[in-house]
Amino acid sequence: MSRASASIKAYDKLFQAAGWFTTMVGLFVLLVLFIDIFMDGYKRLSLDFLTSYPSRKPEQAGIFSAWVGTVWIMITTAMIAIPLGICSGIHLEEYARKNKLTDFIEINIANLAGVPSVIYGILGLGLFVRFMDLKRSVLAGALTLTLLILPVIIITTREALKAVPFSIREAAYALGATRWQTVRFQVLPAALGNIMTGIILALSRAIGETAPLITLGALTYIPFLPKNPISVSDQAPYVHVSAQGFLDPFTVLPIQIFNWVSRPQKGFLIDAAAGIMVLLLITLCMNGIAIYLRHKFQRRW
Amino acid sequence: MFCSLLSVFTTLAIIIILLSESWGFFQKVSLWEFLTDTQWTPLFTNKHFGILPLLCGTLLTTFIAISVAVPCGLISAIFLSEYASQRLRNVVKPILEILAAVPTVVYGYFALLFVTPLLKQMIPSISGFNALSAGFVMGIMIIPLVSSLSEDAMHAVPHGLREGGYALGAEKIQVALRIVFPAALSGIIASIILAFSRAIGETMIVAIAAGQQPRLTLNPLVPVETITAYIVQVSLGDTPHGTIEYKTIFACGTALFFMTFLLNMVSFKLKKRFQEVYI
């Protein structure tokens, strides 16, 4: 063997080691991050922490209004974003003809997916808070996040539909199904697993979003909850349904964390770490479910 | 049809709102002053509206992030695509994706309370808020973006090209660096440009860890303020609607939007091109 090829072999080994190393750097940092936050925050994590309102005293502060706000925002966002995203994906992939307009829409969606989230906050501030006069409400926040995650949902829906082979559609047409019947009963069920995966990932991204909601003007100190949509009383008609909660002000977990991180007192930093543990738990669970679904529905056609 | 057009409306709404509110801003402050004044002090009594310090802070943190994310991301993409076994890939890729799924406010906490104290031990003169730790953590966050998009690009290179290389007696590293890498170059560059755009638009990490003092410097050890961090700073304060301070966030947003818009378009076009070549 010549010297040149021996040294190339050495380079090869060296590069492989470097590859291992850099790939592990990312995983290592992730591990350090988890340990650091756990060490800082586990002391504060208790039932009290989950059921207390924010307070001026770090030992009494909790994330009650924050996580309830997060739940409100996420449910509202999901109710608006999922139908819109799936409809749009189906339309673009199954119905729309390929022409200048759909090309334009496609470029547009790809571009929207890359717009910084803080710009969506400015959009929400101008459009929902000021122009539509929704104030700094749950609805304004949810609509802003809807616009933020819509491109992601549309793109993953289209990819999921694209993965369903054409022969399935042709078989349905051959049996006399209309286009809608084909999509509704064949293509959509086949693609549903991948669509769900994309939606869960999009929602988990929305849970962690802080910047757009801050720009919207979401408050950092909220010692009350949005009004329950369904309340029970002992007077007729006993069950009240109210949409007032959607128009109430709100805060969410990441904003509460940000608020605590930017304070100088050590106690609030511990609160922040404990809040982060809750937030991370939610995001990791959602990602875990998404990865599981992806594996479960991974089908080789 | 309506649902699909919603995305076009969204873009239009962004542009209309940004431009209409910035219009009011640029009637009071000339575009020339906005682009050339070297001070940014809209919240003080002696007001200056020069975006250069904010731009400088943004570019500084972005370049630090890129110099972490691009080498790490590319090496790990080559490793995962050319060297790693299918099993290792199946384990590592989802974990790397978690790196991208961690909320940015968490990274901000990590940069401020873990990385900065660590850096302080090595560089005692570093201040509590600095561009270095924010940029570094941002880079870590962007690694999965670079590595997974670049890996996709390398994966799309037809196998025949690799086999041709091996037939000529090339080692794996030669095939990877001289055949696959150049063949996938447009896709790789697209991923790097997208990483730039992501770093420019990243908000919470820099708002928490890089400080809130706009200054025209390339020193990574002192506090700086980015365009995004400024938008957050103004939104947190109670700035009345309609004032010039309020309008500055729209002017800043316009600058930010057009920078990322341009980068995204270039990246999209490049990606389309490499898809057309091999499919």
Coordinates of C-alpha atoms in Angstrom, one line a residue:
Chain A
M1 CA 0.0 0.0 0.0
S2 CA 1.3 3.4 -0.9
R3 CA 1.9 6.2 1.6
A4 CA -0.7 8.4 0.1
S5 CA -3.5 5.9 0.4
A6 CA -2.4 5.1 4.0
S7 CA -2.7 8.8 4.9
I8 CA -6.1 9.0 3.3
K9 CA -7.2 6.0 5.4
A10 CA -6.0 7.9 8.5
Y11 CA -8.0 11.0 7.4
D12 CA -11.0 8.7 6.9
K13 CA -10.8 7.5 10.5
L14 CA -10.1 11.0 11.8
F15 CA -13.2 12.3 10.0
Q16 CA -15.3 9.5 11.3
A17 CA -14.2 10.3 14.9
A18 CA -14.9 14.0 14.3
G19 CA -18.3 13.1 13.0
W20 CA -19.1 11.1 16.1
F21 CA -17.8 13.9 18.3
T22 CA -19.8 16.7 16.7
T23 CA -23.0 14.6 16.7
M24 CA -22.5 13.9 20.3
V25 CA -21.8 17.6 21.2
G26 CA -25.5 18.4 20.4
L27 CA -26.7 15.5 22.5
F28 CA -24.3 16.4 25.3
V29 CA -25.5 20.0 25.5
L30 CA -29.1 18.7 25.6
L31 CA -28.2 16.5 28.6
V32 CA -26.3 19.3 30.4
L33 CA -29.3 21.6 29.8
F34 CA -31.7 19.1 31.3
I35 CA -29.5 18.4 34.3
D36 CA -28.9 22.1 35.0
I37 CA -32.5 22.9 34.9
F38 CA -33.5 20.0 37.0
M39 CA -30.9 20.8 39.7
D40 CA -32.1 24.4 39.8
G41 CA -35.8 23.8 39.8
Y42 CA -36.8 20.5 41.4
K43 CA -37.0 22.1 44.9
R44 CA -39.8 24.4 43.9
L45 CA -41.8 21.8 42.0
S46 CA -44.9 20.9 44.1
L47 CA -48.6 20.9 43.9
D48 CA -48.7 24.3 45.5
F49 CA -46.5 25.6 42.6
L50 CA -49.1 24.4 40.1
T51 CA -52.1 25.9 42.0
S52 CA -50.7 29.3 43.1
Y53 CA -51.0 32.6 41.3
P54 CA -47.9 34.6 40.6
S55 CA -46.8 36.6 43.6
R56 CA -44.2 39.2 44.6
K57 CA -42.7 36.7 47.0
P58 CA -40.8 34.0 45.1
E59 CA -41.6 31.3 47.6
Q60 CA -45.3 31.8 47.1
A61 CA -45.4 32.3 43.4
G62 CA -46.9 29.7 41.2
I63 CA -47.9 29.0 37.6
F64 CA -51.6 28.5 38.0
S65 CA -52.8 31.3 35.7
A66 CA -49.9 30.5 33.3
W67 CA -50.7 26.9 32.6
V68 CA -54.4 27.5 32.5
G69 CA -53.7 30.2 30.0
T70 CA -51.5 27.9 27.9
V71 CA -54.3 25.3 27.9
W72 CA -56.8 28.0 26.8
I73 CA -54.6 29.3 24.0
M74 CA -53.7 25.8 22.8
I75 CA -57.3 24.5 22.6
T76 CA -58.5 27.6 20.8
T77 CA -55.5 27.6 18.4
A78 CA -56.1 23.9 17.6
M79 CA -59.8 24.4 17.0
I80 CA -59.0 27.1 14.4
A81 CA -55.8 25.9 12.9
I82 CA -56.4 22.2 12.4
P83 CA -59.5 22.5 10.1
L84 CA -58.0 25.4 8.2
G85 CA -54.7 23.6 7.7
I86 CA -56.1 20.3 6.6
C87 CA -58.6 21.9 4.2
S88 CA -55.9 24.0 2.7
G89 CA -53.6 21.0 2.3
I90 CA -56.3 18.8 0.7
H91 CA -57.2 21.6 -1.7
L92 CA -53.7 22.3 -2.8
E93 CA -52.7 18.7 -3.1
E94 CA -55.9 17.0 -4.4
Y95 CA -58.0 19.6 -6.1
A96 CA -55.9 22.6 -7.2
R97 CA -54.7 22.6 -10.8
K98 CA -51.0 23.3 -11.3
N99 CA -50.9 26.9 -12.5
K100 CA -49.3 30.3 -11.8
L101 CA -51.6 30.9 -8.8
T102 CA -50.9 27.6 -7.0
D103 CA -47.2 28.1 -7.7
F104 CA -47.5 31.5 -6.1
I105 CA -49.4 30.1 -3.1
E106 CA -46.8 27.4 -2.7
I107 CA -43.9 29.8 -2.6
N108 CA -45.9 32.0 -0.3
I109 CA -46.5 29.2 2.2
A110 CA -42.8 28.2 2.2
N111 CA -41.9 31.7 2.8
L112 CA -44.4 32.2 5.6
A113 CA -43.0 29.1 7.3
G114 CA -39.7 31.0 7.6
V115 CA -41.0 34.4 8.8
P116 CA -39.6 35.1 12.3
S117 CA -42.3 34.5 15.0
V118 CA -41.9 38.0 16.4
I119 CA -43.2 39.3 13.0
Y120 CA -46.3 37.3 13.6
G121 CA -46.6 39.1 16.9
I122 CA -46.5 42.5 15.2
L123 CA -49.1 41.2 12.7
G124 CA -51.3 40.1 15.5
L125 CA -50.8 43.5 17.3
G126 CA -51.8 45.4 14.2
L127 CA -54.5 43.1 12.9
F128 CA -56.2 41.5 15.8
V129 CA -55.5 43.7 18.8
R130 CA -55.9 47.1 17.1
F131 CA -57.8 46.7 13.8
M132 CA -60.3 44.0 15.0
D133 CA -60.2 45.4 18.5
L134 CA -60.0 42.1 20.3
K135 CA -57.7 43.7 22.9
R136 CA -55.1 41.5 24.4
S137 CA -57.4 38.5 24.6
V138 CA -57.2 34.7 24.4
L139 CA -58.8 34.9 21.0
A140 CA -56.2 37.4 19.6
G141 CA -53.4 35.3 20.9
A142 CA -54.9 32.1 19.5
L143 CA -55.5 33.7 16.1
T144 CA -51.9 34.9 16.0
L145 CA -50.5 31.5 16.8
T146 CA -52.9 30.0 14.2
L147 CA -51.3 32.1 11.5
L148 CA -47.9 31.1 12.8
I149 CA -48.4 27.3 12.7
L150 CA -50.8 27.2 9.6
P151 CA -47.9 27.0 7.1
V152 CA -46.3 24.1 9.0
I153 CA -49.7 22.2 9.1
I154 CA -50.3 22.8 5.4
I155 CA -46.9 21.6 4.4
T156 CA -47.0 18.4 6.5
T157 CA -50.6 17.7 5.3
R158 CA -49.5 18.0 1.7
E159 CA -46.5 15.8 2.2
A160 CA -48.6 13.2 4.0
L161 CA -51.1 13.2 1.1
K162 CA -48.3 13.1 -1.5
A163 CA -47.0 9.9 0.2
V164 CA -50.3 8.0 -0.6
P165 CA -49.6 6.2 -3.9
F166 CA -51.7 7.2 -6.9
S167 CA -52.9 3.6 -7.5
I168 CA -55.1 4.0 -4.4
R169 CA -56.8 6.9 -6.0
E170 CA -57.1 5.2 -9.3
A171 CA -58.7 2.1 -7.7
A172 CA -61.3 4.3 -6.0
Y173 CA -62.1 6.1 -9.3
A174 CA -62.4 2.8 -11.0
L175 CA -65.1 1.8 -8.5
G176 CA -67.0 5.0 -9.5
A177 CA -66.1 7.1 -6.5
T178 CA -66.2 10.8 -6.9
R179 CA -63.1 12.9 -6.1
W180 CA -64.5 13.9 -2.7
Q181 CA -65.3 10.3 -1.8
T182 CA -61.8 9.2 -2.9
V183 CA -60.2 11.8 -0.7
R184 CA -62.6 11.4 2.2
F185 CA -62.7 7.6 2.4
Q186 CA -59.3 6.5 0.9
V187 CA -56.6 9.1 0.8
L188 CA -57.3 11.0 4.0
P189 CA -57.5 7.9 6.3
A190 CA -54.3 6.6 4.8
A191 CA -52.5 9.8 5.4
L192 CA -54.0 10.6 8.8
G193 CA -51.1 9.2 10.9
N194 CA -48.6 11.5 9.2
I195 CA -51.0 14.5 9.4
M196 CA -51.5 13.9 13.1
T197 CA -47.7 13.8 13.6
G198 CA -47.3 17.1 11.9
I199 CA -50.1 18.7 13.8
I200 CA -48.8 17.6 17.2
L201 CA -45.3 18.9 16.3
A202 CA -46.8 22.2 15.2
L203 CA -48.8 22.6 18.4
S204 CA -45.8 21.7 20.5
R205 CA -43.9 24.5 18.8
A206 CA -46.8 26.9 19.5
I207 CA -46.8 26.0 23.2
G208 CA -43.2 27.2 23.5
E209 CA -43.7 30.4 21.5
T210 CA -43.0 33.4 23.6
A211 CA -42.1 36.3 21.4
P212 CA -45.3 36.7 19.3
L213 CA -47.5 36.7 22.4
I214 CA -45.2 39.3 24.2
T215 CA -45.3 41.5 21.1
L216 CA -49.1 41.1 21.1
G217 CA -49.0 42.7 24.5
A218 CA -49.9 39.6 26.7
L219 CA -49.5 40.7 30.3
T220 CA -46.9 39.1 32.5
Y221 CA -48.9 39.4 35.8
I222 CA -52.3 37.8 35.7
P223 CA -53.7 36.8 39.1
F224 CA -57.0 35.4 37.7
L225 CA -58.2 32.9 35.1
P226 CA -60.2 33.4 31.9
K227 CA -63.9 32.8 32.6
N228 CA -65.0 29.2 32.3
P229 CA -66.9 28.5 29.1
I230 CA -69.4 26.3 31.0
S231 CA -70.4 27.0 34.5
V232 CA -73.0 25.4 36.7
S233 CA -75.2 27.3 39.2
D234 CA -78.2 26.4 41.4
Q235 CA -80.5 28.8 39.5
A236 CA -82.3 28.1 36.2
P237 CA -81.0 27.4 33.6
Y238 CA -78.4 25.7 35.8
V239 CA -75.8 25.4 33.1
H240 CA -74.4 28.6 31.6
V241 CA -72.4 28.7 28.4
S242 CA -70.3 31.7 28.0
A243 CA -67.7 32.8 25.4
Q244 CA -66.4 35.6 27.6
G245 CA -63.3 33.5 28.4
F246 CA -62.1 34.0 24.9
L247 CA -62.0 37.7 25.3
D248 CA -60.3 37.7 28.7
P249 CA -56.7 38.7 29.1
F250 CA -54.2 35.8 29.6
T251 CA -50.7 34.8 30.2
V252 CA -48.9 31.6 29.2
L253 CA -46.2 29.5 30.7
P254 CA -43.2 30.8 28.6
I255 CA -44.1 34.4 29.3
Q256 CA -44.3 33.7 33.0
I257 CA -40.9 32.0 32.8
F258 CA -39.5 34.9 30.8
N259 CA -40.8 37.3 33.4
W260 CA -39.1 35.4 36.2
V261 CA -35.8 35.0 34.3
S262 CA -35.6 38.8 33.8
R263 CA -35.8 39.5 37.6
P264 CA -32.7 39.9 39.7
Q265 CA -33.8 38.0 42.8
K266 CA -32.4 34.4 43.1
G267 CA -35.8 33.0 44.2
F268 CA -37.5 33.9 41.0
L269 CA -34.8 32.2 39.0
I270 CA -35.6 29.0 40.9
D271 CA -39.3 29.6 40.1
A272 CA -38.3 30.0 36.4
A273 CA -36.4 26.7 36.4
A274 CA -39.4 24.9 38.0
G275 CA -41.7 26.5 35.3
I276 CA -39.3 25.3 32.6
M277 CA -39.5 21.8 33.9
V278 CA -43.2 21.8 33.5
L279 CA -42.9 23.4 30.0
L280 CA -40.2 20.9 28.9
L281 CA -42.3 18.0 30.2
I282 CA -45.2 19.1 28.0
T283 CA -43.1 19.7 24.9
L284 CA -41.2 16.4 25.3
C285 CA -44.4 14.4 25.8
M286 CA -45.9 15.9 22.7
N287 CA -42.7 15.2 20.7
G288 CA -42.6 11.7 22.1
I289 CA -46.2 11.1 20.9
A290 CA -45.4 12.5 17.5
I291 CA -42.3 10.2 17.1
Y292 CA -44.4 7.2 18.3
L293 CA -47.2 8.0 15.8
R294 CA -44.7 8.5 13.0
H295 CA -43.3 5.0 13.6
K296 CA -46.7 3.4 14.1
F297 CA -48.0 4.8 10.8
Q298 CA -44.9 4.5 8.8
R299 CA -46.1 2.4 6.0
R300 CA -44.2 1.2 3.0
W301 CA -46.5 1.2 0.0
Chain B
M1 CA -59.8 27.4 -2.1
F2 CA -60.5 30.0 0.5
C3 CA -58.2 28.1 3.0
S4 CA -55.3 28.2 0.5
L5 CA -55.7 31.8 -0.2
L6 CA -55.6 32.5 3.5
S7 CA -51.8 32.2 3.3
V8 CA -51.7 34.9 0.6
F9 CA -53.9 37.1 2.8
T10 CA -51.5 36.6 5.7
T11 CA -48.5 37.7 3.7
L12 CA -50.5 40.7 2.4
A13 CA -51.6 41.6 5.9
I14 CA -48.1 41.4 7.2
I15 CA -46.8 43.7 4.5
I16 CA -49.7 46.2 4.8
I17 CA -49.5 46.5 8.5
L18 CA -45.7 46.8 8.5
L19 CA -45.7 49.4 5.8
S20 CA -48.7 51.4 7.0
E21 CA -47.3 51.8 10.5
S22 CA -43.8 52.4 9.3
W23 CA -45.1 55.1 6.9
G24 CA -46.0 57.1 10.0
F25 CA -42.6 56.5 11.4
F26 CA -40.7 57.6 8.2
Q27 CA -42.7 60.8 8.1
K28 CA -41.0 61.9 11.3
V29 CA -37.7 60.2 10.8
S30 CA -36.0 60.3 7.4
L31 CA -35.0 57.0 5.8
W32 CA -31.4 58.3 5.6
E33 CA -31.3 59.0 9.3
F34 CA -32.8 55.6 10.0
L35 CA -30.1 53.9 8.0
T36 CA -27.0 55.9 8.9
D37 CA -27.4 57.4 12.4
T38 CA -25.1 55.4 14.7
Q39 CA -27.3 55.8 17.8
W40 CA -30.6 54.1 18.7
T41 CA -32.2 55.8 21.7
P42 CA -35.9 56.2 21.0
L43 CA -36.9 55.6 24.6
F44 CA -34.7 58.4 26.0
T45 CA -35.4 62.2 25.8
N46 CA -32.6 62.7 23.4
K47 CA -34.0 60.6 20.6
H48 CA -31.8 59.0 17.9
F49 CA -33.3 56.6 15.4
G50 CA -30.3 54.9 13.7
I51 CA -30.9 51.2 13.2
L52 CA -27.2 50.4 12.7
P53 CA -26.5 49.5 16.4
L54 CA -29.4 47.1 16.4
L55 CA -28.4 45.7 13.0
C56 CA -24.8 45.3 14.3
G57 CA -26.0 43.4 17.4
T58 CA -28.2 41.2 15.2
L59 CA -25.4 40.4 12.8
L60 CA -22.9 39.8 15.6
T61 CA -25.1 37.2 17.4
T62 CA -26.0 35.7 14.0
F63 CA -22.4 35.2 13.0
I64 CA -21.5 33.6 16.3
A65 CA -24.4 31.3 16.0
I66 CA -23.6 30.4 12.4
S67 CA -20.0 29.7 13.2
V68 CA -21.2 27.1 15.7
A69 CA -24.1 25.7 13.8
V70 CA -22.7 25.4 10.2
P71 CA -19.4 23.4 11.0
C72 CA -21.2 21.2 13.5
G73 CA -24.3 20.7 11.4
L74 CA -22.4 19.9 8.2
I75 CA -20.0 17.4 9.8
S76 CA -22.8 15.7 11.6
A77 CA -24.8 15.6 8.4
I78 CA -22.0 14.0 6.4
F79 CA -21.5 11.6 9.3
L80 CA -25.1 10.7 9.5
S81 CA -25.6 10.4 5.8
E82 CA -22.4 8.6 4.7
Y83 CA -20.9 6.9 7.8
A84 CA -23.6 6.1 10.3
S85 CA -25.6 2.8 10.2
Q86 CA -29.3 3.0 9.7
R87 CA -29.9 2.0 13.3
L88 CA -27.7 4.8 14.7
R89 CA -29.4 7.3 12.4
N90 CA -32.8 6.2 13.6
V91 CA -31.8 6.8 17.2
V92 CA -29.8 10.1 16.8
K93 CA -32.1 11.9 14.4
P94 CA -35.1 12.1 16.7
I95 CA -32.9 13.2 19.6
L96 CA -31.4 16.0 17.5
E97 CA -34.9 17.0 16.6
I98 CA -35.6 17.5 20.3
L99 CA -32.8 20.0 20.3
A100 CA -34.9 22.0 17.9
A101 CA -38.1 21.5 19.8
V102 CA -36.9 22.9 23.1
P103 CA -38.7 26.2 23.6
T104 CA -36.4 29.2 23.0
V105 CA -37.1 30.8 26.4
V106 CA -35.5 27.7 27.9
Y107 CA -32.4 28.2 25.8
G108 CA -32.4 31.8 27.0
Y109 CA -32.4 30.6 30.6
F110 CA -29.6 28.2 29.8
A111 CA -27.5 30.9 28.1
L112 CA -27.9 33.4 30.9
L113 CA -27.5 31.2 33.9
F114 CA -25.3 28.3 32.7
V115 CA -23.2 29.3 29.7
T116 CA -22.4 32.9 30.8
P117 CA -21.1 31.9 34.3
L118 CA -19.1 29.1 32.6
L119 CA -17.6 31.6 30.1
K120 CA -16.9 34.0 33.0
Q121 CA -14.6 31.4 34.5
M122 CA -12.6 31.4 31.3
I123 CA -12.9 35.1 30.3
P124 CA -13.2 37.1 33.6
S125 CA -13.9 40.4 31.7
I126 CA -17.1 39.1 30.1
S127 CA -20.2 40.9 31.3
G128 CA -23.4 39.3 32.6
F129 CA -25.2 39.9 29.3
N130 CA -23.1 39.3 26.2
A131 CA -23.4 38.3 22.5
L132 CA -21.1 35.4 22.9
S133 CA -23.2 33.1 25.1
A134 CA -26.4 34.1 23.4
G135 CA -24.9 33.4 20.0
F136 CA -23.3 30.1 21.0
V137 CA -26.6 28.7 22.5
M138 CA -28.5 29.9 19.4
G139 CA -25.9 28.0 17.3
I140 CA -26.6 24.8 19.2
M141 CA -30.3 25.3 18.7
I142 CA -29.8 25.7 14.9
I143 CA -27.5 22.6 14.5
P144 CA -30.5 20.3 13.8
L145 CA -31.8 22.6 11.1
V146 CA -28.5 22.6 9.2
S147 CA -27.8 18.9 9.8
S148 CA -31.2 17.5 8.8
L149 CA -31.7 19.7 5.7
S150 CA -28.1 19.1 4.5
E151 CA -28.5 15.4 5.1
D152 CA -31.7 15.3 3.1
A153 CA -29.7 17.0 0.3
M154 CA -26.9 14.5 0.4
H155 CA -29.4 11.6 0.7
A156 CA -30.9 12.7 -2.6
V157 CA -27.6 12.3 -4.5
P158 CA -28.0 9.2 -6.6
H159 CA -26.2 6.1 -5.4
G160 CA -24.5 5.6 -8.8
L161 CA -22.3 8.6 -8.2
R162 CA -20.9 7.1 -5.0
E163 CA -20.4 3.7 -6.7
G164 CA -18.5 5.4 -9.5
G165 CA -16.2 6.9 -6.8
Y166 CA -15.6 3.6 -5.1
A167 CA -15.0 1.9 -8.4
L168 CA -12.1 4.3 -8.9
G169 CA -10.6 3.2 -5.6
A170 CA -11.7 6.2 -3.5
E171 CA -12.0 6.0 0.3
K172 CA -15.2 6.9 2.0
I173 CA -14.0 10.3 3.0
Q174 CA -13.1 11.1 -0.6
V175 CA -16.5 10.0 -1.8
A176 CA -18.2 12.0 0.9
L177 CA -16.2 15.3 0.5
R178 CA -15.4 15.3 -3.2
I179 CA -18.4 13.7 -4.8
V180 CA -21.5 13.8 -2.5
F181 CA -20.8 17.1 -0.9
P182 CA -20.3 19.1 -4.2
A183 CA -23.3 17.2 -5.8
A184 CA -25.5 18.3 -2.9
L185 CA -24.1 21.8 -2.7
S186 CA -27.1 23.8 -3.7
G187 CA -29.2 22.0 -1.0
I188 CA -26.5 22.5 1.6
I189 CA -26.2 26.2 0.8
A190 CA -30.0 26.5 1.0
S191 CA -29.8 25.0 4.5
I192 CA -27.1 27.5 5.5
I193 CA -29.1 30.4 4.3
L194 CA -32.1 29.2 6.1
A195 CA -29.9 29.0 9.3
F196 CA -29.0 32.6 8.8
S197 CA -32.6 33.6 8.5
R198 CA -33.5 31.7 11.6
A199 CA -30.7 33.2 13.6
I200 CA -31.6 36.8 12.5
G201 CA -35.2 36.2 13.5
E202 CA -34.5 34.4 16.8
T203 CA -35.9 36.5 19.7
M204 CA -36.1 35.1 23.2
I205 CA -32.5 33.8 23.5
V206 CA -31.0 37.2 22.7
A207 CA -33.7 39.1 24.6
I208 CA -32.8 37.2 27.7
A209 CA -29.0 36.7 27.4
A210 CA -27.6 39.3 25.1
G211 CA -28.8 42.4 27.0
Q212 CA -30.7 45.5 26.1
Q213 CA -28.1 48.1 25.2
P214 CA -27.9 49.0 21.6
R215 CA -24.3 49.7 20.7
L216 CA -22.2 49.7 17.6
T217 CA -19.6 47.1 18.4
L218 CA -18.2 43.8 17.3
N219 CA -17.0 42.9 20.7
P220 CA -18.8 39.7 21.7
L221 CA -18.1 40.2 25.4
V222 CA -20.3 43.2 26.1
P223 CA -24.1 43.6 26.1
V224 CA -25.7 44.3 22.7
E225 CA -29.3 44.6 21.6
T226 CA -30.7 42.9 18.5
I227 CA -33.7 44.1 16.4
T228 CA -35.8 41.3 17.8
A229 CA -34.8 42.0 21.4
Y230 CA -35.7 45.7 20.9
I231 CA -39.2 44.7 19.7
V232 CA -39.7 42.6 22.8
Q233 CA -38.3 45.4 25.1
V234 CA -40.8 48.0 23.7
S235 CA -43.7 45.5 23.8
L236 CA -43.0 44.8 27.5
G237 CA -43.1 48.5 28.4
D238 CA -46.4 50.3 28.3
T239 CA -45.8 52.3 25.2
P240 CA -49.0 54.2 24.2
H241 CA -50.5 53.5 20.8
G242 CA -49.7 56.0 18.1
T243 CA -46.5 57.4 19.5
I244 CA -43.2 57.4 17.7
E245 CA -41.8 54.9 20.2
Y246 CA -44.7 52.6 19.3
K247 CA -44.1 53.0 15.6
T248 CA -40.4 52.1 15.9
I249 CA -41.3 48.4 16.4
F250 CA -43.0 48.4 13.0
A251 CA -40.0 50.1 11.4
C252 CA -37.8 47.5 13.0
G253 CA -40.2 44.7 12.0
T254 CA -40.1 45.9 8.4
A255 CA -36.3 45.8 8.3
L256 CA -36.4 42.3 9.9
F257 CA -39.1 41.0 7.6
F258 CA -37.3 42.1 4.4
M259 CA -34.0 40.6 5.5
T260 CA -35.5 37.2 6.3
F261 CA -37.8 37.3 3.3
L262 CA -34.9 37.8 1.0
L263 CA -32.9 35.0 2.6
N264 CA -35.9 32.6 2.6
M265 CA -36.6 33.3 -1.1
V266 CA -33.0 32.5 -2.1
S267 CA -33.0 29.4 0.0
F268 CA -36.3 28.2 -1.5
K269 CA -35.1 28.8 -5.1
L270 CA -31.8 26.9 -4.4
K271 CA -33.7 24.0 -2.8
K272 CA -36.1 23.8 -5.8
R273 CA -33.1 23.6 -8.1
F274 CA -31.4 20.7 -6.4
Q275 CA -34.7 18.9 -6.3
E276 CA -35.1 19.4 -10.1
V277 CA -31.6 18.1 -10.8
Y278 CA -32.0 14.6 -9.2
I279 CA -35.6 13.7 -9.4

